CSV table of C-alpha atoms and ligand atoms in Angstrom, one decimal:
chain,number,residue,atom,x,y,z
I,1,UNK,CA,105.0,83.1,166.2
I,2,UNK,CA,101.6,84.2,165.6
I,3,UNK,CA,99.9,87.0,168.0
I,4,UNK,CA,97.9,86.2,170.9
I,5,UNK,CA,94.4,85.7,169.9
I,6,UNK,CA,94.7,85.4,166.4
I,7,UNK,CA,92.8,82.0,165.3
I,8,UNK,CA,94.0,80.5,162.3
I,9,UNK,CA,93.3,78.2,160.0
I,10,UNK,CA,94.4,77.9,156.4
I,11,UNK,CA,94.3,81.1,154.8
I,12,UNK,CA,91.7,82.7,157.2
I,13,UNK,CA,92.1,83.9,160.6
I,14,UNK,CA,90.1,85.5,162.6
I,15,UNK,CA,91.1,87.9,165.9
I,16,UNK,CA,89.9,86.4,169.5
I,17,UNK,CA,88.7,86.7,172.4
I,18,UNK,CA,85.5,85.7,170.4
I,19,UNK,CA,81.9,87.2,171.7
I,20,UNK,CA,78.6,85.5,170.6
I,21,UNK,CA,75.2,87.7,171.2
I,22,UNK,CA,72.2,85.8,170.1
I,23,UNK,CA,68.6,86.5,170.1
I,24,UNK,CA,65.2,85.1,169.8
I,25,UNK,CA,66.2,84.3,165.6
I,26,UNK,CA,68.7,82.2,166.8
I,27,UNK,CA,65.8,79.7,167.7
I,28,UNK,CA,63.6,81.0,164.8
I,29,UNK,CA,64.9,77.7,162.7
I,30,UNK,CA,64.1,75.5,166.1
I,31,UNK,CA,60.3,76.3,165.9
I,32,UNK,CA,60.5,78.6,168.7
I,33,UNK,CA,58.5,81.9,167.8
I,34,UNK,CA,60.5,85.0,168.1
I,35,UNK,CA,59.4,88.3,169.9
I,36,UNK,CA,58.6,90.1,166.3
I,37,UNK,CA,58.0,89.7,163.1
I,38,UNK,CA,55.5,87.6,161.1
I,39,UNK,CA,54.7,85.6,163.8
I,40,UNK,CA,56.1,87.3,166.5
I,41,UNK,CA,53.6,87.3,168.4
I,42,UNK,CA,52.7,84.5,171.1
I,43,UNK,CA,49.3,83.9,170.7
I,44,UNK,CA,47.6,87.5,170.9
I,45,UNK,CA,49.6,89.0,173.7
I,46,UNK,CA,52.3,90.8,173.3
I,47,UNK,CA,55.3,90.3,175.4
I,48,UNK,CA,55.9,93.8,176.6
I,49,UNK,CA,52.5,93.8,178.3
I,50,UNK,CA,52.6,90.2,180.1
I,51,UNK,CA,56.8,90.1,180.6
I,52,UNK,CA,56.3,92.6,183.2
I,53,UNK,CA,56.3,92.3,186.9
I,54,UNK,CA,52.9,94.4,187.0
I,55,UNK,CA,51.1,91.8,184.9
I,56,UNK,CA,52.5,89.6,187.2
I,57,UNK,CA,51.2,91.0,190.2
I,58,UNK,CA,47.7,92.2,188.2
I,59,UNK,CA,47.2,88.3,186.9
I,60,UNK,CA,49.7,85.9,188.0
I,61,UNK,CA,47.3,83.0,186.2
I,62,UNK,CA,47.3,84.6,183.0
I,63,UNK,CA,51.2,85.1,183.3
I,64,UNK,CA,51.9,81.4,183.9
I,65,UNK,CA,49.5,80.3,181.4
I,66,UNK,CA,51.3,82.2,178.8
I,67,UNK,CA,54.7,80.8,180.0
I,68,UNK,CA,53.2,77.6,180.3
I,69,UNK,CA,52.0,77.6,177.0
I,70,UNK,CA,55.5,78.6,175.9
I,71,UNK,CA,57.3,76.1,177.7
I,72,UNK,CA,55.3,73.6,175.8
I,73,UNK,CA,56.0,75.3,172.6
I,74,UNK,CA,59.9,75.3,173.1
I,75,UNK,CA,60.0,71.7,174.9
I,76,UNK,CA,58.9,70.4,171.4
I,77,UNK,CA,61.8,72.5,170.0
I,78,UNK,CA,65.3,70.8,169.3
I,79,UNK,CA,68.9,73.0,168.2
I,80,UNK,CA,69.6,74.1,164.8
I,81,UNK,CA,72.4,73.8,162.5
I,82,UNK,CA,73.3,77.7,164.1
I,83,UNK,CA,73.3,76.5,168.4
I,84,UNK,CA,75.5,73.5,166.7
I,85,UNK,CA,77.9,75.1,165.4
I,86,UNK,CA,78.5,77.7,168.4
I,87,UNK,CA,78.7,74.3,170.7
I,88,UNK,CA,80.9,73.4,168.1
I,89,UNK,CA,83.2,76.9,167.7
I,90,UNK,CA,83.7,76.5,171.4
I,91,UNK,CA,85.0,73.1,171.6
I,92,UNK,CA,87.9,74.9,169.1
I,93,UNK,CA,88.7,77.8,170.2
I,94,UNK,CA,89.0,78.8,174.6
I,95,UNK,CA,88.9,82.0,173.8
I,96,UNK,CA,85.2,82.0,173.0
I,97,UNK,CA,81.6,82.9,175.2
I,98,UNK,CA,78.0,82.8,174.0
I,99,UNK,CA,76.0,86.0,175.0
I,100,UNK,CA,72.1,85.1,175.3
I,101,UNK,CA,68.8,87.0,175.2
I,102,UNK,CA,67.1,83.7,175.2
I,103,UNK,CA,64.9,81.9,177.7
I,104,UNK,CA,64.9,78.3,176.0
I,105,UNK,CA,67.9,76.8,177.3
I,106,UNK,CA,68.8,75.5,173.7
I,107,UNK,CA,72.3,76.8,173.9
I,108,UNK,CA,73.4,74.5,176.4
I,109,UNK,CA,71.4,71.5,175.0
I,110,UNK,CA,73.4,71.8,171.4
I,111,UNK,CA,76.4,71.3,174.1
I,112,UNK,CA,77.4,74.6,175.0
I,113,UNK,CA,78.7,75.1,178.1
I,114,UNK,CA,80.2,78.8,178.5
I,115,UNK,CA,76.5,80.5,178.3
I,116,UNK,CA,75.9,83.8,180.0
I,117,UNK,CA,72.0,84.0,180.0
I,118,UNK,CA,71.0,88.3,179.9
I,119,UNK,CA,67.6,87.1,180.6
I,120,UNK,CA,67.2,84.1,182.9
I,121,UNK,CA,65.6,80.7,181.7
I,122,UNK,CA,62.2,79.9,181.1
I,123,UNK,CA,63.0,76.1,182.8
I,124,UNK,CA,63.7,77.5,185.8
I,125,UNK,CA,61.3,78.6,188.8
I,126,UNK,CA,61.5,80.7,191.2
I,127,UNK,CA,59.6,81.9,194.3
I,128,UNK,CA,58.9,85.4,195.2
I,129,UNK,CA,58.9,85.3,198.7
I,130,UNK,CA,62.1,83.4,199.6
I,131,UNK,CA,65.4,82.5,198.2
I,132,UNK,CA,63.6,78.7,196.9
I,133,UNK,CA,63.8,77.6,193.1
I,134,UNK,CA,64.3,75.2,191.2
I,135,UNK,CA,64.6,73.2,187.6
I,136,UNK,CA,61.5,72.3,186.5
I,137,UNK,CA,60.7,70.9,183.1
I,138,UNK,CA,57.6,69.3,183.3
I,139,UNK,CA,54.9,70.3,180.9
I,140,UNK,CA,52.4,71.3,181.4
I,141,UNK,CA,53.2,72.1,185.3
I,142,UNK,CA,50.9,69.9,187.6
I,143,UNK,CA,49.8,73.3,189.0
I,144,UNK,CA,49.6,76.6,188.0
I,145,UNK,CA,50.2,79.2,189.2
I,146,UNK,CA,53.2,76.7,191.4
I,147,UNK,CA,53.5,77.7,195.1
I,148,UNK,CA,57.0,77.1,197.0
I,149,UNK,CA,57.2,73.6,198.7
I,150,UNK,CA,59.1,75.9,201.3
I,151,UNK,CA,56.9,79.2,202.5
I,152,UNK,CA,53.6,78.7,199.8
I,153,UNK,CA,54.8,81.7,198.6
I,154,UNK,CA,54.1,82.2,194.7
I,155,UNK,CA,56.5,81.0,192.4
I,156,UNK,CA,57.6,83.2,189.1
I,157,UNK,CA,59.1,81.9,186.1
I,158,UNK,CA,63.1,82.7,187.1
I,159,UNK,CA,63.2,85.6,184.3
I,160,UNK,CA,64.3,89.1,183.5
I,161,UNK,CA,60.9,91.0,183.1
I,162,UNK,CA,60.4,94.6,181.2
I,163,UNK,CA,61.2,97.0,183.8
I,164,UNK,CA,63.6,94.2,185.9
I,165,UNK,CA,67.0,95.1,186.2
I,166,UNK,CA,69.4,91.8,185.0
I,167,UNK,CA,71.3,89.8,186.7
I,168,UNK,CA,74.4,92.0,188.1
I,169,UNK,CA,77.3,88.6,187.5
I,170,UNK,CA,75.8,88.1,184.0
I,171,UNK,CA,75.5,91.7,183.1
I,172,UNK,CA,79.1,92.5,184.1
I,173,UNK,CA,80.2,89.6,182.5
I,174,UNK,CA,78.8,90.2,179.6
I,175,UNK,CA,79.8,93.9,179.5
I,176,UNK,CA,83.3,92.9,180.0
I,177,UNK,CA,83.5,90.5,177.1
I,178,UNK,CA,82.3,92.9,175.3
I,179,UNK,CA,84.9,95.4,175.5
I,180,UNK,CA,87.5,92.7,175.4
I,181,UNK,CA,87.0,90.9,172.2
I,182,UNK,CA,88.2,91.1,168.8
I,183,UNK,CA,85.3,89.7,167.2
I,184,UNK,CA,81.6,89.4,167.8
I,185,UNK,CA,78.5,87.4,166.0
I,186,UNK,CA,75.7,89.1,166.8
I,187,UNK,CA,73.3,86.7,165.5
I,188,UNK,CA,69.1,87.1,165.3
I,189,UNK,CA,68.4,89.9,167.4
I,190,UNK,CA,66.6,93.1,166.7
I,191,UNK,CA,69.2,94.5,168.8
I,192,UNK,CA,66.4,97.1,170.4
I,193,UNK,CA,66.1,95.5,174.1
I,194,UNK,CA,68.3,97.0,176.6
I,195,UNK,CA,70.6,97.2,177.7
I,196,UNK,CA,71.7,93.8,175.8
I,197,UNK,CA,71.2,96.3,173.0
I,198,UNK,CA,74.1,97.8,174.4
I,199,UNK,CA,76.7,95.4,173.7
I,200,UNK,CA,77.2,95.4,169.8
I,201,UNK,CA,78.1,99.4,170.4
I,202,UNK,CA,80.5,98.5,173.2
I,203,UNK,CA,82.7,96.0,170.8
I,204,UNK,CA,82.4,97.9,168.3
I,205,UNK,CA,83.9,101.3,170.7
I,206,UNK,CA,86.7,98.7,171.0
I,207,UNK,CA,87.3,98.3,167.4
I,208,UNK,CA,86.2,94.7,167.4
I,209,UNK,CA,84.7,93.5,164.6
I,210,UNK,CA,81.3,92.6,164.3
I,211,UNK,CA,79.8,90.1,162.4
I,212,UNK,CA,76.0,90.1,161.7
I,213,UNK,CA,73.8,87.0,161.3
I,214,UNK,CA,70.1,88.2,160.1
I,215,UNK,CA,67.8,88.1,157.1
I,216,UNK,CA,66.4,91.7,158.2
I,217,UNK,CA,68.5,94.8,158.8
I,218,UNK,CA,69.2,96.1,162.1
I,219,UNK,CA,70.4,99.1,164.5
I,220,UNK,CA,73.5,97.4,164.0
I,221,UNK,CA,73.3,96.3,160.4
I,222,UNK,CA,75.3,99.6,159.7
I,223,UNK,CA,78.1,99.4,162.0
I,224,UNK,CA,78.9,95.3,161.1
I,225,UNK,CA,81.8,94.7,159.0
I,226,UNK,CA,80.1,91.7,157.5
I,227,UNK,CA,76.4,91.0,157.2
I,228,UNK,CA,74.9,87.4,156.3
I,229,UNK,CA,71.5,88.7,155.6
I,230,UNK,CA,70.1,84.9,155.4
I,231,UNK,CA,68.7,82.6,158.4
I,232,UNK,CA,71.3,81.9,161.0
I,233,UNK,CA,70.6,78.2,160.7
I,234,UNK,CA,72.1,78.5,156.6
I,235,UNK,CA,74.8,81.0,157.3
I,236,UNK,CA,76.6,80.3,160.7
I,237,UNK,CA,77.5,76.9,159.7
I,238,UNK,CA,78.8,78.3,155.9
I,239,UNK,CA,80.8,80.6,157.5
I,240,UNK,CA,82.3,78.9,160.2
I,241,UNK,CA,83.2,76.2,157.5
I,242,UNK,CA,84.8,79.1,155.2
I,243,UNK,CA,86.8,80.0,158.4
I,244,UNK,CA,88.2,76.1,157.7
I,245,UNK,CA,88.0,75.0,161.4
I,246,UNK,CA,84.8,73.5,160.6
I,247,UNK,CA,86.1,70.8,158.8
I,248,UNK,CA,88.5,69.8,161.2
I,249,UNK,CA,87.8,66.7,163.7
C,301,BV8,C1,65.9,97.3,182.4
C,301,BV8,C2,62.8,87.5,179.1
C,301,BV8,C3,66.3,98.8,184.1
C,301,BV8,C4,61.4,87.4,179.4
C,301,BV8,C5,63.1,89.6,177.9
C,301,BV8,C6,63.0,103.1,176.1
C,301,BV8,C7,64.2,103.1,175.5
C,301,BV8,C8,65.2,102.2,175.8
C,301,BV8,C9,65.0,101.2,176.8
C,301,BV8,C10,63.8,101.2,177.3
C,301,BV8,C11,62.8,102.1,177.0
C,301,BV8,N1,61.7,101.8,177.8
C,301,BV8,C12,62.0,100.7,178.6
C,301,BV8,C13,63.2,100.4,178.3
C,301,BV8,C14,64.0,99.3,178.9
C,301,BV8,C15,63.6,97.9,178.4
C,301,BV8,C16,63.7,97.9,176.9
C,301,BV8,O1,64.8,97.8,176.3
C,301,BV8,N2,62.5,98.0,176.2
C,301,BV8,C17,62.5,98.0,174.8
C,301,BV8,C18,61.2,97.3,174.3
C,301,BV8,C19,62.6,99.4,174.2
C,301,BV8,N3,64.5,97.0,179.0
C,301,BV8,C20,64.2,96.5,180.1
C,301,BV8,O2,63.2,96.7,180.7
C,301,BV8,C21,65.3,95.6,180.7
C,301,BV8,N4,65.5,96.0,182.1
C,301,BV8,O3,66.2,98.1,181.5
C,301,BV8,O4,65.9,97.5,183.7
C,301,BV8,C22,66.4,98.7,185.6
C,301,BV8,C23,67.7,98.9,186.1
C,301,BV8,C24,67.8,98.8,187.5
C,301,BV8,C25,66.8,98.5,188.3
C,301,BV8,C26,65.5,98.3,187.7
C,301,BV8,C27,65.3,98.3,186.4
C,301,BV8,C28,64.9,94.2,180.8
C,301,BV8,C29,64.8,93.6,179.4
C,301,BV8,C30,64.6,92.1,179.4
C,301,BV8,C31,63.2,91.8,179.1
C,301,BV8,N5,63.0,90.3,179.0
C,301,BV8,N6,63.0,88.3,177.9
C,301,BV8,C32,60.7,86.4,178.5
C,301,BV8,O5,61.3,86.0,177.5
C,301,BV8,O6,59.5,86.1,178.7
C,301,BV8,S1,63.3,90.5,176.5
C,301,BV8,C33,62.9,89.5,175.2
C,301,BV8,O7,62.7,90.4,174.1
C,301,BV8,C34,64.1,88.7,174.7
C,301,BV8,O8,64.8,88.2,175.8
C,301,BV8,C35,64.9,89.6,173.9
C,301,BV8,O9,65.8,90.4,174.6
C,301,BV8,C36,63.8,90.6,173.4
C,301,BV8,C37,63.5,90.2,171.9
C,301,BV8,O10,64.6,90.6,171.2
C,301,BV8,P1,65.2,89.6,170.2
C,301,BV8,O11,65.8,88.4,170.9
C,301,BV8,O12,66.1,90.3,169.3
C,301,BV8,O13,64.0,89.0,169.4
C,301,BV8,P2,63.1,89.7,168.3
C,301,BV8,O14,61.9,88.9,168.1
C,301,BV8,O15,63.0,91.2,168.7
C,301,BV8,O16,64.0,89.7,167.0
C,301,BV8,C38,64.3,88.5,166.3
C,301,BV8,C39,65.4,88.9,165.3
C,301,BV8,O17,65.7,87.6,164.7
C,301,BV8,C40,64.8,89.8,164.2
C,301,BV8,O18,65.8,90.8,163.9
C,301,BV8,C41,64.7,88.8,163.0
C,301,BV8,O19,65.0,89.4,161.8
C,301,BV8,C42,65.7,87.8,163.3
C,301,BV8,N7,65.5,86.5,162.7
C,301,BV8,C43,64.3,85.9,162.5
C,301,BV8,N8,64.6,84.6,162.0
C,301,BV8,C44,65.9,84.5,162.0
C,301,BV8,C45,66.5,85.6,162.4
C,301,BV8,N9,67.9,85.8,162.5
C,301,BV8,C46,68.6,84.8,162.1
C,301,BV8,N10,68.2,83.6,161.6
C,301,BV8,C47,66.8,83.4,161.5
C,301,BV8,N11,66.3,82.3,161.1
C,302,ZN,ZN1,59.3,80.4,199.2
C-alpha cells in the first residue's frame, strides 16, 4: 500500500500535496513581456513606478493607458506548452494547486481551474469608491479612464499595486499550501517580489522539495533540489513526461 501523497508512475514518484508558483516567465513563451530582463520593460515605464496606488492617484490616465496597452498586448497572447501541462498535471493528480504572480488570466484559459491569483487579474475592473466590478475584456476599453455604472466613481484595474497589501483568502491560502506540500515548481519568477517571494522559503522550511523552472539563476536557484535552467515552455512538459503521467490518457 503506498503512502498518502506519494504519486506514482512507473519508476518515478513524486511526494504530494503538489504546489505550483509561477511568475511573469511563465508567459514569457506566450508573448507576454515579463517585468525584467531584456525586454522587461513595458514600453519605457517601469512597473514599480506606475503599479502603485500613488501613480494612480497622481495620473489615473497614464495608469490605464499603460494597462490598456497591456491588455492588448496579452489579449493577443495564447497558453504555452508550460500553462498546458499544469492544466494538464491537475487533471491527474487532486492533490495539486497553481500559485500565481500573474495578471493575464492564462492559467485558467489553458484549463486550469484550482488558481490562487497573489496579484489580482488585469481582466478585471474595479471601482474605487464602492464595492462595483466587473469582467471586462474589451480592448481597447470604450473609455478610459472607466467610471462605475453605479456611483461614477473611478474604476482601477482590480490588482495588487506596490505598496497594496494582497488579497487576505489568497495570501493565506497560499501560505498554507506552502507549508503543506511535499513538492513545489517554482517556475519563471525572479522570486524578489514580496511577500510571494516568501513562499519557496516556506516549502522549503518544510522540507519540501523544490523544483526550479528558469533559464537564469535565482534567490532560490540555491536552495532547489533540481534546476531546469531552460524556458519553462521546453522543460515543464520534458519533465512532466519523464515523471511518465504525461503519457497517460
Ligand atoms: C506589500 C500586479 C505590504 C500589478 C505586481 C524592500 C524589500 C522587500 C520588500 C519590499 C521592499 N520595498 C517594498 C517592498 C514590498 C514590495 C516588493 O516586494 N518590492 C520589490 C520590488 C522589492 N511588495 C509589495 O509592495 C507587495 N505588497 O508588500 O504590501 C502591505 C501590507 C499590509 C498593508 C499594506 C501594505 C505587493 C507586490 C505586488 C505588486 N504587483 N503585479 C501588475 O502586474 O500591474 S508585482 C509583479 O512584479 C508581478 O506580479 C510579479 O510579482 C513581479 C514580477 O516578478 P516575476 O513574476 O518574477 O517577473 P520578473 O519579470 O521579475 O521575472 C521573470 C522571471 O522569468 C525571470 O527570472 C526570468 O529569468 C524568467 N524567465 C524568462 N523567460 C522564461 C523565464 N522562466 C521560464 N521560462 C521562460 N521562458
Ligand atoms: Zn462605484
Amino acid at each position: 500500500m503506498l503512502p498518502r501523497g506519494l504519486f506514482v508512475h512507473g519508476m518515478r514518484s513524486m511526494e504530494l500535496p503538489l504546489v505550483a508558483l509561477t511568475g511573469a516567465g511563465i508567459s514569457a513563451e506566450s508573448g507576454v513581456p515579463t517585468f525584467r530582463g531584456s525586454r522587461g520593460l513595458w514600453r519605457d515605464y517601469k512597473p514599480q513606478d506606475l503599479a502603485t496606488p500613488e501613480a494612480f492617484r497622481r495620473d489615473p490616465g497614464l495608469v490605464w493607458d499603460w494597462y490598456d496597452w497591456r491588455r492588448e498586448v496579452i489579449a493577443d497572447c495564447q497558453p504555452n506548452a508550460a500553462h498546458r501541462t499544469l492544466a494538464h498535471i491537475e487533471e491527474k493528480i487532486d492533490d495539486f494547486l497553481v500559485v500565481t504572480q500573474n495578471v493575464d488570466g492564462l492559467h485558467q484559459a489553458a484549463g486550469s481551474r484550482r488558481v490562487l491569483e497573489l496579484h489580482g487579474n488585469i481582466w478585471r475592473l474595479r471601482c474605487t469608491h464602492c464595492d462595483y466590478g466587473r469582467e471586462d475584456r474589451r480592448v481597447p476599453l470604450p473609455d478610459l479612464p472607466p467610471h462605475c455604472p453605479h456611483c461614477r466613481g473611478l474604476m482601477r484595474p482590480d490588482v495588487v499595486w506596490f505598496g497594496e497589501a494582497l488579497p487576505r483568502a489568497a495570501m493565506e491560502a497560499a501560505w498554507s499550501a506552502a507549508a503543506n506540500c511535499r513538492t513545489m515548481l517554482v517556475v519563471g519568477t525572479s522570486a524578489v517580489v514580496e511577500p510571494a517571494a516568501s513562499l519557496p522559503r516556506e516549502a522549503r522550511r518544510n522540507n519540501a522539495r523544490l523544483i526550479e523552472f528558469n533559464p537564469a539563476r535565482t534567490p532560490v536557484s540555491r536552495s532547489a533540489d533540481e534546476v531546469f535552467r531552460e524556458p519553462a515552455g521546453e522543460a515543464l512538459p520534458r519533465w512532466w513526461a519523464r515523471m511518465g503521467a504525461g503519457k497517460r490518457r
